[in-house]
Structures are given as structure tokens and as C-alpha cells.
Amino acid sequence: LRSAGIVLLVFAVADAQWVRASDRLTVIYLLDQSLSIPREQREAMIEHVNQTVEQHLRNRDRAGVIVFGRDASIEIPPLDRKVHISGRIESTLDPENTNLAGAMRLAQATFPEDAAKRVVIVSDGNENLGDALKQARLVAGAGVGIDVVPVRYDNRADVVLRRLSVPGNLRPGQPFDLRIVVENTTRPTAGRSEGIAGRLVVSRRTGNQSDELANMCVVLPPGKRVFAIRQQGELPGSYRYEARFLPDRPEDDWMARNNRATAITHVRGKGQVLLIEDYANRGEFDFFVERLRKQDLEVTVRPSNRLFAEFDELQPYDTVLLANVPREQFTDAQIEMLARNTQQLGAGLVMLGGANSFGSGGWTNTLVEQAMPVDFQIQNLKVVPSGALALVIDRSGSMSGEKLEACKAAAIASIKTLGWQDFVGVVEFDSDAQWIVHMTRARNFPAVARRIQNIGVGGGTNMYPGMRFGYKGLKNVEASVKHMVVLSDGQTEGKQESYETLAGQIGRDKITISTVAVGAGANETLLERIATIGHGKFHRVNNPRTLPRIFMEEARRIARPLIYESEKGVRPVVKYGHDAVRGIEGPLPPIHGFVMTTVKDNPLVEVSLVSPVPSDQRNSTILAGWTYGLGRAVALTTDVGARWAADWTAWQDYDKLFGQIVRWSMRPFGANERFTVNTRVEDNQAEVILTALDKDELFVNFLNVGAIAIGPELESIDVKIEQTAPGRYVGHFPVDKVGSYFLSITPGIGEAPIQTGLNVSYSREFRDRATNEPLLDQMAAMVPTGGAAGVVIEADKGSHEAQRPFAVDTFRHDLKKATCNQEVWHYLALLAGCLFFFDVLVRRVQVNFAWVGPALAKMGNLVRRRRPEVALPETIDRLRNRKAEVESHLQQMRDEADAQPTARFEASGEMPDGAGPLQELTGPRQGKRLEKQVKSSIASERPAEDETYTERLLRAKKKVWQERGKKP
């Protein structure tokens, strides 16, 4: 037993499994849902799967469906019943690309282990992501069969703009050819060569200006044609070229999405500066701009309400100046463009001080703050008092939908702009009010944001309790600036006088109130009156999407403590002889204010100017700069002469100081005439070709060329460039997304970077219009391990019967049977435990069978006792009577003996009448009769004088045994 238990434990620890063969089959259909396949054919796929499964699925077999485009998703997992796809695919996919290899990988991971496996690919085979043939080999090697249903197209006419070619960068006045490759994909028929008539329009856009370069009538026969337009590089900047084909008859062109191609080029020139100013204070920096232009700098001024919309609009500029413009006038995407333009493409970024800049302008916790050499929050509690903001938000039934969602997003955005020492609280109200976020530090932003997201729609509208809650929260918090924002979209309960009284009481406690009326149903009169009494601002909002800007503007009210102002003024001092302050001699003119910041703890940060107050120089920075990625960033915490630095405008070194600041921040500029860059896109790969020549037009070799690209979603892409020929350097990077790609190429140490770009106008889905039959045939011909090759299932109803889609059984069992492994270690462990129990039992417990005989006898007696009683003979009654008489006589004699203890016990020797000899005693109860005989014998004999009662009893017992013929 012990040996058997140990053996079982060894197998259990070794994870022994029960292996058995399975006759089941699992078939997964892979349906191509990319945009290259017409909608009616995608619907036909669904019908094909439904009918095939209905007709061929056998008992215990399984069927599943995976749909794919750029990625793959399980529409129906493998089930052992007849699946049915509804008329619409439920999975969410990106249909702009086809990744057949990814779909096969997902299918291989989805197959259950206890069945043979087969995939049925329903596609046109035009993959543009992944390597389907390589993945098919891996799948077949794993024993998975592959059947294919090709999706074929009719011979439809279609025009595709294959390419718009333009040099990547140009010199001013340099001529070049703009080349346009156009293809008519119609397959020519015998005796016919029809063409598609239309117009080819070519335009150029720079900034917000667009110019039409050509508008020509063309007739495109089947095949490719190349059009060339002679152009010349003009003013420095970034140019986007676009070519479009407009057919005369839209029905002649099957797909319009591939009728457009774009390209980007850069014209090199002098340094370009972009200054962005607040549209509400236009002209504030006119003096500053004029002084820069006199230093031969080309400055473009753009108000904040006409900002850049695309990343390429920033590329002409070597540095960007944010001139006292608040954060709420920028979108998150535009802020990211500014940061990426500096970090990855080497442009400069300068923030000029003012009441709407740095932390006081709401730029806290943004990518611009990351790019600056200073943090916008004050980390010295002795310097900065905190502010407190209470948001009172209406959640009544009328706020449901877009309004409430926009309100929650606005609240989260406004809290994100607060400093880490500021307080924030959120109150929601309908017919009643409650705290969503009690007054807490804004540094707890993640928890606060989660609670705001949980705000739901309620019932009526009663603004008074919400204002009371907000008032009490602000009153009990210690902050230097306290502000309340009340938002409502309906008519509130209560009288106007009550609200006016409450607003007056709040104002007397130095708490300001701003109100926001959303939609036409809000009580604008009451809300405006509350804002007036509360010394705040009233906002009327018709479009809820403008709420984030309003909330961030209101949040900036509590950032006022970040500003240090002095009527007497303070004189900045030079702390470090940076290039930006080189040659600045003598004391600087005084300034009357600046925005307090905290210097980043980074050795790259160079602080040039500081204020003597406050005493902590980490918070008194006036001018600082550093290298951020490939570019440079500068923070000037005072203004340039409009308010705080008004004394600087008459200073003799004004032009020198600000000219050096701007020039130091600019992207390095070089002639770069020796380098030529060209780009092209093939098969979702961009190729960058750099040609390097010296001044004698000889090839330059062994350069250490580096490059980085920025994708359409502002993601960074590393580009490895290697020399492939004398003076020729080539690099590649993936371009699997539609949009613009920008490159910054550094040709070598000490060389200025070269800016170029390219554009992917549309996905390859709209370029390949024919079924990739060779790929599909190769995948179907692969023989899976232990099985038979797949089948190409023709979906054409006119084809041979053997190849018709429903005549081919995709559930045929011609693949290697699967083996199913089941873990049995727990059973082995249980059995081993049982064996060890019996092992201990056998060794510790002795077992014999001597008790069997007595037990059987006792059982026999029990059975006999349970037998029914029979009539006893008459002698039994007589014996019972005699027994009673004897016992009565004996008891009488004992009583007499007790009364006379000295008297001897003497029996007369005669038995009572009717008593017979012992041999005559018969009956079933011999034990009791024996006792009667012994007692009679004792009574009939005369005892000796010295004989005890025990001795007499023993002698009488012996006599009875002798009379019965037995030995004592």
C-alpha cells in the first residue's frame, strides 16, 4: 500500500495527464471588413457563412467568426451549435487597412485544444499590414487547415492618383518639377480602350492661403500617366501641394476617396518667428515686434482666435513666442503640437510674462509646462498663499446628454489648471444639493476627476441649496482668494430677493461669484444679477462645447497669488552670463511685477536673470533657458514693456537683450545647399534619400546622419539612416496611417537640421483594386501537418458544381485528429491519500475473526427469542407454584433466624409438599431451577457449628453437580 501511494504521488507531482484522441473539428471564418471590399460583397460574406454553417455543421463540431480590418476581433467565439450572424457586424474595427496576418494569429489563439482546426479566409487578399504568407506557413505548421473564398471585383472603372512628387526641401528661387502619377485601373477589353474624362486640379497652400496652380482637362486611358508642372521655390516657408481628379461623369469613377494626393516641401530662408498674442488684447506687443523686425528677423503675428490647425503650419517658423496668451484659447492638440515642434523638430519656444501667462494663465499641468525650464507651481509654502474654487453644477433633468457631459469635462479641465496647493470643491444640485467633492487640495486630481465623472442626471432645479453648500465650503477653508462658479440651464425655485441676499452675504466674506447660463431656458436675469453682486462675471452659453474655455478662465481667478507686483519696482540682476544676456552691462531698469515660478531641478536649466525679492531665488526667476529635446525653450516671467517692464522700452540694450533671446531660441540655421532630400512612399514604408555634396560638388561620405519623424498623431518615429552609395544616405520608416509626416534630419555634427515632410493621402485600401489571387492560392495550397491541403472555394455561381461554395464542405474531417489532455493529478493525489490511510490502518490496528462464532451464536439466540411463544405444559405452572411456596418458606425461616441470631438454622430435611427430586425438574429455564435446587439443599442439611455460610453454599453446589452426574 505504501509503495503504491508513493508511486501515485510521484505521478501527481509530475503532472500526469490523460491523453485521448478527439474527432471534433473547429472551423473559424475570417471575414475581411476593410473598405476595399464593397458593402454588398461584405453582406454576401455574412450570408455565405450563415448558409455554410447551417448546411454542413455536424454534431459536436464547432464554428466561429473573426472579422478584421486594421485589427481583428472575435465576432462569434467557437460554439458547438449553428451560429448565425445578424445583418450587421457588431465588432468595432478600423477599416482603413487590411491585416490578414493579425486575423490568422487571433484565430490560432482562439482555437480550442480538443479539436482539429481549420480557417476559412473570405478576402480579396490585398493586405497592407503584416505578412499573411509567413503567418500562413506558421498556421499550417501547427496543423491548421486553410480554405479560401476569394472576393472578386467586377471590371469597374476607377481613377487612382498614385503619387504627387515634389522635392523635400528647396532654396528660394530653385526651380523644380511637380510630378503627378494618375492611373485608370479599368482592364481594357478586346477592341476597346475607353478613357475617363475629367479635370486635374493642382493647388498650393501655405498657412491659411491657397493658390490654384493648374486646372486642366484630361482624358485618362487604361493604365498610368504622368503629368509634370514646372514650379519654383518662392518665399521661405512650408508648402503643401494637392492634386485632385474630378471626373466629368461621376459614374465613370467607382471610388472618389483615391482621387486626391498631397505632398509637403520646405523652402529654406532666413529665421522665421511666430508670435501668438491674445485676440482680446491685440496690439499689446506691437512695439516689441517692430524692434525685432528692425533686427532683420521675420516676425509673423497671429491672434489666438486664428491659431494653427495643422502641424505643418508651424514648420516654417524657427521659434514660437507665446505672448501673454491664456491656456484656454488653445486646444489640447495645439498644445501638444507646440511641445512636439520643439522637442522633436528642434524649433524654439518662448513664453513671455504677463497676467495671462505661466501659472496665472492656466498653463499648469500642460505639455508646455514640461517644455519650459521652470515649473508653473510654487513649491515653497512660505511664499505662495493658496486659492480656493467651488463649482456648483446643475444636474437637473434638462442637463442630460451633451450639456452634462460637456459640463463635467469643463470642470475636470479647469481643476487641472490649478496649482497643487489650491483647494477645489464640487457641489451638484437638482431639487436638493450635495457635495460631490468636499474641499480638498487640487493635487488630488485623479480622485477628484473620477468623482466628477460619476455625476448623473437628477430631477428639478433649486440653485439655492447648492450655493449655500459652496458658500460654507469656501468660508471654512483658509485661502487668500476664494471664488465660486455657478452653472444652471433652467428656472430655479425660490425668490430673487433670497438669492440677492445670499450673494451679498457671500461677497461680504470676500468670495467672488461667476455664473454660467447654459441654453435659452436658463434664468439669465437672476444669474447675471448674482454675478454682479458677487463681483464676478456672467457667461451666456449657447454651445456646451465652449464650457471648458469658460471654466478654465474662471479657474484662473484664484491664480492671482502667483503674481508678484511692486509699486516701487525691483531691479533684476544677472546671475549667469548666458548667450541671451551676453554684452548686457550696467544695472537693468526696474520691473514692477513678474509671475512667480519654480526653477526645474535639472542641470540643463540656465537661469540668467533673477529678482532680488522674494529671497528664495528658486521662485524669483526672471529669465531662464534650456535645451528641450532637439529644440530650446525660454521663460521670461515679466513682460516686454506693456505693463511691468515699461521702463525697459527706453533702455539702450532693449533691442540687444530681446534680439539675443529670440535668436538663441531659434532652430539652428545653415545654408544646407550641399544636401538634397527626397522622399517617397511604397507599400506603407517611407523612404528618405539624402544626397550630400561638398562645395566642389564631390560626394561627402561617412557622415553620422540622424533623423526623427513625427506622425499624424504626433507620435515620435525613430528613423535609421545608413550610407548605401557614395554621398547617398537612405532611411526607412513605417507610414501606416493617413496624414502628414514631418522629418528633422541632422546631416552631421555641427550641421543645421534639415526639415522635410511627406503626406499619405489615403490608405492603400483604395489603391489596389484587383484580387490578390496568387497570395490566396498559395495559402490554400499549404498542407497542414498531418492533414490535407485546403480548397479555393469559388463564390461564382456559374462555376463548376464541385467548386460552388455550398458544395465544398468546410467541415470535412481530413485533418489530423486532435489530442485532448486532461489533468488527473488531483485524482492521483486523492487515491494516494486513501492508500496511505489504509497503510496506517493495517500497521496500527490488529484484526482477527475469533469474535465471529460468538457473534453468530448470539444472533441465533436473538432469533430464537423472537420466535412466537408456544403453550407450556401443565408441569410448568405447578413448578412455578412450588417455587413461590419455597421462597415464602425460606423467607419465613430467615426472619426467624434474624429474630434469634444465636439459634442455629435447622432444616427439617423435608421438602414442601409436591416437591420432587432434582432429576425430575425439567423446563427451558434451567438456571433458575438450579438456583431453587441449591437453596433447597442448603435448607435440608444441618450445618456444622464452625461452618460459614459460604462454605455451606459451596458444599451444596457440589452436591447438586454430583446429583446431575457432573464433576464440580
Coordinates of N, CA, C and O in Angstrom, one line a residue, residues 806-910:
F806 N -21.3 26.1 -51.6 CA -22.0 25.2 -50.7 C -21.8 23.8 -51.0 O -22.2 22.9 -50.3
A807 N -21.2 23.5 -52.2 CA -20.8 22.1 -52.5 C -19.5 21.7 -51.8 O -19.3 20.5 -51.6
V808 N -18.7 22.6 -51.4 CA -17.5 22.3 -50.7 C -17.8 22.3 -49.2 O -18.3 23.3 -48.6
D809 N -17.5 21.2 -48.5 CA -17.8 21.1 -47.1 C -16.6 21.6 -46.3 O -15.6 20.9 -46.3
T810 N -16.7 22.7 -45.7 CA -15.6 23.2 -44.9 C -15.5 22.5 -43.6 O -14.5 22.6 -42.9
F811 N -16.5 21.6 -43.3 CA -16.4 20.8 -42.0 C -16.0 19.4 -42.3 O -16.3 18.5 -41.6
R812 N -15.3 19.2 -43.5 CA -14.8 17.8 -43.8 C -13.7 17.4 -42.8 O -12.9 18.3 -42.4
H813 N -13.7 16.2 -42.5 CA -12.7 15.7 -41.5 C -11.5 15.1 -42.2 O -11.4 13.8 -42.2
D814 N -10.7 15.9 -42.8 CA -9.5 15.4 -43.4 C -8.2 16.0 -42.8 O -7.2 16.1 -43.4
L815 N -8.3 16.4 -41.5 CA -7.2 17.0 -40.8 C -6.8 16.0 -39.7 O -7.6 15.1 -39.3
K816 N -5.6 16.2 -39.2 CA -5.1 15.3 -38.2 C -6.0 15.5 -36.9 O -6.3 16.6 -36.5
K817 N -6.3 14.3 -36.3 CA -7.2 14.4 -35.1 C -6.4 15.0 -34.0 O -5.2 14.8 -33.8
A818 N -7.1 15.8 -33.2 CA -6.5 16.5 -32.1 C -6.5 15.5 -30.9 O -7.2 14.6 -30.8
T819 N -5.5 15.7 -30.1 CA -5.4 15.0 -28.8 C -5.8 15.9 -27.7 O -5.4 17.1 -27.6
C820 N -6.6 15.4 -26.8 CA -7.1 16.1 -25.6 C -6.4 15.7 -24.4 O -6.4 14.5 -24.0
N821 N -5.7 16.5 -23.7 CA -5.0 16.2 -22.5 C -5.9 16.7 -21.3 O -6.2 17.9 -21.2
Q822 N -6.1 15.8 -20.4 CA -6.9 16.2 -19.2 C -6.0 15.9 -17.9 O -5.5 14.9 -17.8
E823 N -5.9 16.9 -17.1 CA -5.1 16.8 -15.9 C -5.8 15.8 -14.9 O -7.0 15.9 -14.7
V824 N -5.0 14.9 -14.4 CA -5.5 13.9 -13.4 C -4.7 13.9 -12.1 O -4.9 13.0 -11.3
W825 N -3.9 14.9 -11.9 CA -3.1 14.9 -10.7 C -3.9 14.9 -9.4 O -3.5 14.3 -8.4
H826 N -5.0 15.6 -9.5 CA -5.8 15.7 -8.3 C -6.5 14.3 -7.9 O -6.6 14.0 -6.7
Y827 N -6.8 13.6 -9.0 CA -7.4 12.2 -8.7 C -6.3 11.3 -8.1 O -6.5 10.5 -7.2
L828 N -5.1 11.4 -8.7 CA -3.9 10.6 -8.2 C -3.6 11.0 -6.7 O -3.3 10.1 -5.9
A829 N -3.6 12.3 -6.4 CA -3.3 12.7 -5.1 C -4.4 12.2 -4.1 O -4.1 11.7 -3.0
L830 N -5.7 12.2 -4.5 CA -6.7 11.7 -3.7 C -6.6 10.2 -3.4 O -6.7 9.7 -2.3
L831 N -6.3 9.4 -4.5 CA -6.1 8.0 -4.3 C -4.9 7.7 -3.4 O -5.0 6.7 -2.6
A832 N -3.8 8.4 -3.6 CA -2.7 8.2 -2.8 C -3.0 8.4 -1.3 O -2.5 7.7 -0.4
G833 N -3.8 9.5 -1.0 CA -4.2 9.7 0.4 C -5.0 8.6 0.9 O -4.8 8.2 2.1
C834 N -5.9 8.0 0.1 CA -6.7 6.9 0.6 C -5.8 5.7 0.9 O -6.0 5.0 1.9
L835 N -4.8 5.4 0.0 CA -3.9 4.3 0.3 C -3.1 4.5 1.5 O -2.8 3.5 2.3
F836 N -2.6 5.7 1.8 CA -1.8 5.9 3.0 C -2.7 5.7 4.2 O -2.2 5.3 5.3
F837 N -4.0 6.0 4.2 CA -4.9 5.8 5.3 C -4.9 4.3 5.6 O -4.8 3.9 6.8
F838 N -5.1 3.5 4.6 CA -5.2 2.0 4.8 C -3.8 1.5 5.2 O -3.8 0.5 6.0
D839 N -2.7 2.1 4.7 CA -1.4 1.7 5.2 C -1.3 1.9 6.7 O -0.8 0.9 7.4
V840 N -1.7 3.0 7.2 CA -1.6 3.2 8.7 C -2.6 2.3 9.4 O -2.3 1.8 10.5
L841 N -3.7 2.1 8.8 CA -4.7 1.2 9.5 C -4.2 -0.2 9.6 O -4.4 -0.8 10.7
V842 N -3.6 -0.7 8.6 CA -3.1 -2.1 8.7 C -2.0 -2.3 9.7 O -1.9 -3.3 10.4
R843 N -1.1 -1.2 9.8 CA 0.0 -1.3 10.7 C -0.4 -1.1 12.1 O 0.3 -1.6 13.0
R844 N -1.4 -0.3 12.4 CA -1.7 0.1 13.8 C -2.9 -0.7 14.4 O -3.0 -0.7 15.6
V845 N -3.7 -1.3 13.6 CA -4.9 -2.0 14.1 C -4.8 -3.5 13.8 O -4.6 -3.9 12.6
Q846 N -4.8 -4.4 14.9 CA -4.8 -5.8 14.7 C -6.3 -6.4 14.5 O -7.2 -6.0 15.2
V847 N -6.4 -7.2 13.5 CA -7.7 -7.7 13.1 C -7.7 -9.2 13.2 O -6.8 -9.9 12.7
N848 N -8.7 -9.9 13.9 CA -8.9 -11.3 13.9 C -10.4 -11.6 13.8 O -11.2 -10.7 14.0
F849 N -10.7 -12.9 13.7 CA -12.1 -13.3 13.4 C -12.6 -14.2 14.5 O -13.6 -15.0 14.3
A850 N -12.0 -14.2 15.7 CA -12.5 -15.1 16.8 C -13.8 -14.6 17.3 O -14.5 -15.4 17.9
W851 N -14.2 -13.5 17.0 CA -15.5 -12.9 17.5 C -16.6 -13.3 16.6 O -17.8 -13.1 17.0
V852 N -16.3 -14.0 15.5 CA -17.4 -14.3 14.6 C -18.3 -15.4 15.1 O -19.6 -15.2 15.1
G853 N -17.7 -16.5 15.7 CA -18.6 -17.5 16.2 C -19.5 -17.1 17.3 O -20.7 -17.3 17.2
P854 N -19.0 -16.4 18.4 CA -19.9 -15.9 19.4 C -21.0 -14.9 18.9 O -22.1 -14.9 19.3
A855 N -20.5 -14.2 18.0 CA -21.5 -13.2 17.4 C -22.6 -13.9 16.7 O -23.8 -13.6 16.8
L856 N -22.3 -15.0 15.9 CA -23.3 -15.7 15.2 C -24.2 -16.4 16.2 O -25.4 -16.5 16.0
A857 N -23.6 -17.0 17.3 CA -24.4 -17.6 18.3 C -25.4 -16.7 19.0 O -26.6 -17.0 19.2
K858 N -24.9 -15.5 19.3 CA -25.7 -14.5 19.9 C -26.9 -14.1 19.0 O -28.0 -14.0 19.4
M859 N -26.5 -14.0 17.8 CA -27.6 -13.7 16.8 C -28.6 -14.8 16.7 O -29.8 -14.5 16.6
G860 N -28.1 -16.1 16.8 CA -29.1 -17.2 16.8 C -30.0 -17.1 18.0 O -31.2 -17.4 17.9
N861 N -29.5 -16.8 19.2 CA -30.3 -16.7 20.4 C -31.4 -15.6 20.2 O -32.5 -15.8 20.6
L862 N -30.9 -14.5 19.6 CA -31.8 -13.4 19.4 C -33.0 -13.8 18.5 O -34.1 -13.5 18.7
V863 N -32.6 -14.6 17.5 CA -33.6 -15.1 16.6 C -34.6 -16.0 17.3 O -35.8 -15.9 17.1
R864 N -34.0 -16.9 18.1 CA -34.9 -17.8 18.8 C -35.8 -17.1 19.8 O -37.0 -17.5 20.0
R865 N -35.3 -16.1 20.5 CA -36.1 -15.3 21.4 C -37.3 -14.6 20.7 O -38.3 -14.4 21.3
R866 N -37.1 -14.3 19.5 CA -38.1 -13.6 18.8 C -39.2 -14.6 18.2 O -40.1 -14.1 17.6
R867 N -39.0 -15.9 18.4 CA -39.9 -16.8 17.9 C -41.2 -16.7 18.7 O -41.2 -16.4 19.9
P868 N -42.4 -17.0 18.1 CA -43.7 -16.9 18.9 C -43.7 -17.9 20.0 O -43.3 -19.1 19.9
E869 N -44.3 -17.5 21.1 CA -44.4 -18.4 22.3 C -45.4 -19.5 22.1 O -46.5 -19.3 21.5
V870 N -45.1 -20.7 22.6 CA -46.0 -21.9 22.4 C -46.6 -22.2 23.8 O -46.1 -21.8 24.8
A871 N -47.6 -23.0 23.8 CA -48.3 -23.4 25.1 C -47.4 -24.2 25.9 O -46.9 -25.2 25.5
L872 N -47.2 -23.8 27.2 CA -46.3 -24.6 28.1 C -47.1 -25.8 28.7 O -48.3 -25.7 28.9
P873 N -46.4 -26.8 29.0 CA -47.1 -27.9 29.7 C -47.6 -27.6 31.1 O -47.1 -26.6 31.7
E874 N -48.5 -28.4 31.7 CA -49.1 -28.1 33.0 C -48.0 -28.1 34.1 O -48.2 -27.4 35.1
T875 N -47.0 -28.9 33.9 CA -45.9 -29.0 34.9 C -45.3 -27.7 35.2 O -44.8 -27.4 36.3
I876 N -45.2 -26.9 34.2 CA -44.6 -25.6 34.4 C -45.4 -24.7 35.4 O -44.8 -24.1 36.3
D877 N -46.7 -24.7 35.3 CA -47.5 -24.0 36.3 C -47.3 -24.6 37.7 O -47.2 -23.8 38.7
R878 N -47.2 -25.9 37.8 CA -47.0 -26.5 39.1 C -45.7 -26.1 39.7 O -45.6 -25.8 40.9
L879 N -44.6 -26.1 38.8 CA -43.3 -25.7 39.3 C -43.3 -24.3 39.8 O -42.6 -23.9 40.8
R880 N -44.0 -23.4 39.1 CA -44.0 -22.0 39.5 C -44.7 -21.9 40.9 O -44.2 -21.1 41.7
N881 N -45.7 -22.6 41.0 CA -46.4 -22.5 42.3 C -45.5 -23.0 43.5 O -45.4 -22.4 44.5
R882 N -44.8 -24.2 43.2 CA -43.9 -24.7 44.2 C -42.8 -23.8 44.5 O -42.3 -23.6 45.7
K883 N -42.3 -23.1 43.5 CA -41.2 -22.1 43.7 C -41.6 -21.0 44.6 O -40.9 -20.6 45.5
A884 N -42.8 -20.6 44.4 CA -43.3 -19.5 45.2 C -43.5 -19.9 46.7 O -43.1 -19.2 47.6
E885 N -43.9 -21.1 46.9 CA -44.1 -21.7 48.2 C -42.7 -21.8 48.9 O -42.6 -21.4 50.1
V886 N -41.7 -22.3 48.2 CA -40.4 -22.5 48.8 C -39.8 -21.2 49.1 O -39.2 -21.0 50.2
E887 N -39.9 -20.2 48.2 CA -39.3 -18.9 48.5 C -40.0 -18.2 49.7 O -39.4 -17.6 50.6
S888 N -41.3 -18.5 49.9 CA -42.0 -18.0 51.0 C -41.6 -18.6 52.3 O -41.4 -18.0 53.3
H889 N -41.3 -19.9 52.3 CA -40.9 -20.7 53.4 C -39.5 -20.2 53.8 O -39.2 -20.1 55.0
L890 N -38.6 -20.1 52.9 CA -37.2 -19.7 53.2 C -37.2 -18.3 53.8 O -36.5 -18.0 54.7
Q891 N -38.1 -17.4 53.3 CA -38.1 -16.1 53.8 C -38.6 -16.1 55.3 O -38.1 -15.3 56.1
Q892 N -39.5 -16.9 55.6 CA -40.0 -17.0 56.9 C -38.9 -17.5 57.9 O -38.8 -17.0 59.0
M893 N -38.1 -18.5 57.4 CA -37.0 -19.0 58.2 C -36.0 -18.0 58.4 O -35.4 -17.9 59.5
R894 N -35.7 -17.2 57.5 CA -34.7 -16.1 57.6 C -35.2 -15.1 58.6 O -34.4 -14.5 59.4
D895 N -36.4 -14.8 58.5 CA -37.0 -13.8 59.5 C -36.8 -14.3 60.9 O -36.5 -13.6 61.9
E896 N -37.1 -15.6 61.2 CA -36.9 -16.2 62.5 C -35.5 -16.2 62.9 O -35.2 -16.0 64.1
A897 N -34.6 -16.5 62.0 CA -33.1 -16.5 62.3 C -32.7 -15.1 62.7 O -31.9 -14.9 63.6
D898 N -33.2 -14.1 62.0 CA -32.8 -12.8 62.4 C -33.3 -12.4 63.7 O -32.7 -11.6 64.5
A899 N -34.5 -12.9 64.0 CA -35.1 -12.6 65.4 C -34.3 -13.3 66.5 O -34.2 -12.8 67.6
Q900 N -33.7 -14.5 66.3 CA -32.9 -15.2 67.2 C -31.5 -15.5 66.6 O -31.3 -16.5 66.0
P901 N -30.6 -14.6 66.7 CA -29.3 -14.7 66.0 C -28.5 -15.8 66.5 O -27.6 -16.3 65.8
T902 N -28.6 -16.2 67.8 CA -27.8 -17.3 68.3 C -28.3 -18.6 68.0 O -27.6 -19.6 68.1
A903 N -29.5 -18.7 67.5 CA -30.1 -20.0 67.2 C -29.5 -20.5 65.9 O -29.2 -19.7 65.0
R904 N -29.4 -21.7 65.7 CA -28.9 -22.3 64.5 C -30.0 -22.5 63.5 O -31.1 -22.7 63.9
F905 N -29.6 -22.5 62.3 CA -30.5 -22.7 61.2 C -30.6 -24.2 61.0 O -29.6 -24.9 60.7
E906 N -31.8 -24.8 61.2 CA -32.0 -26.2 61.0 C -33.2 -26.4 60.1 O -34.2 -25.8 60.2
A907 N -32.9 -27.3 59.2 CA -34.0 -27.7 58.2 C -34.6 -29.0 58.6 O -33.9 -29.9 59.2
S908 N -35.8 -29.2 58.4 CA -36.5 -30.4 58.8 C -36.1 -31.6 57.9 O -36.3 -32.7 58.2
G909 N -35.4 -31.2 56.8 CA -35.0 -32.3 55.9 C -36.1 -32.7 55.0 O -35.9 -33.6 54.1
E910 N -37.2 -32.1 55.2 CA -38.3 -32.5 54.3 C -38.7 -31.3 53.4 O -38.6 -30.2 53.8

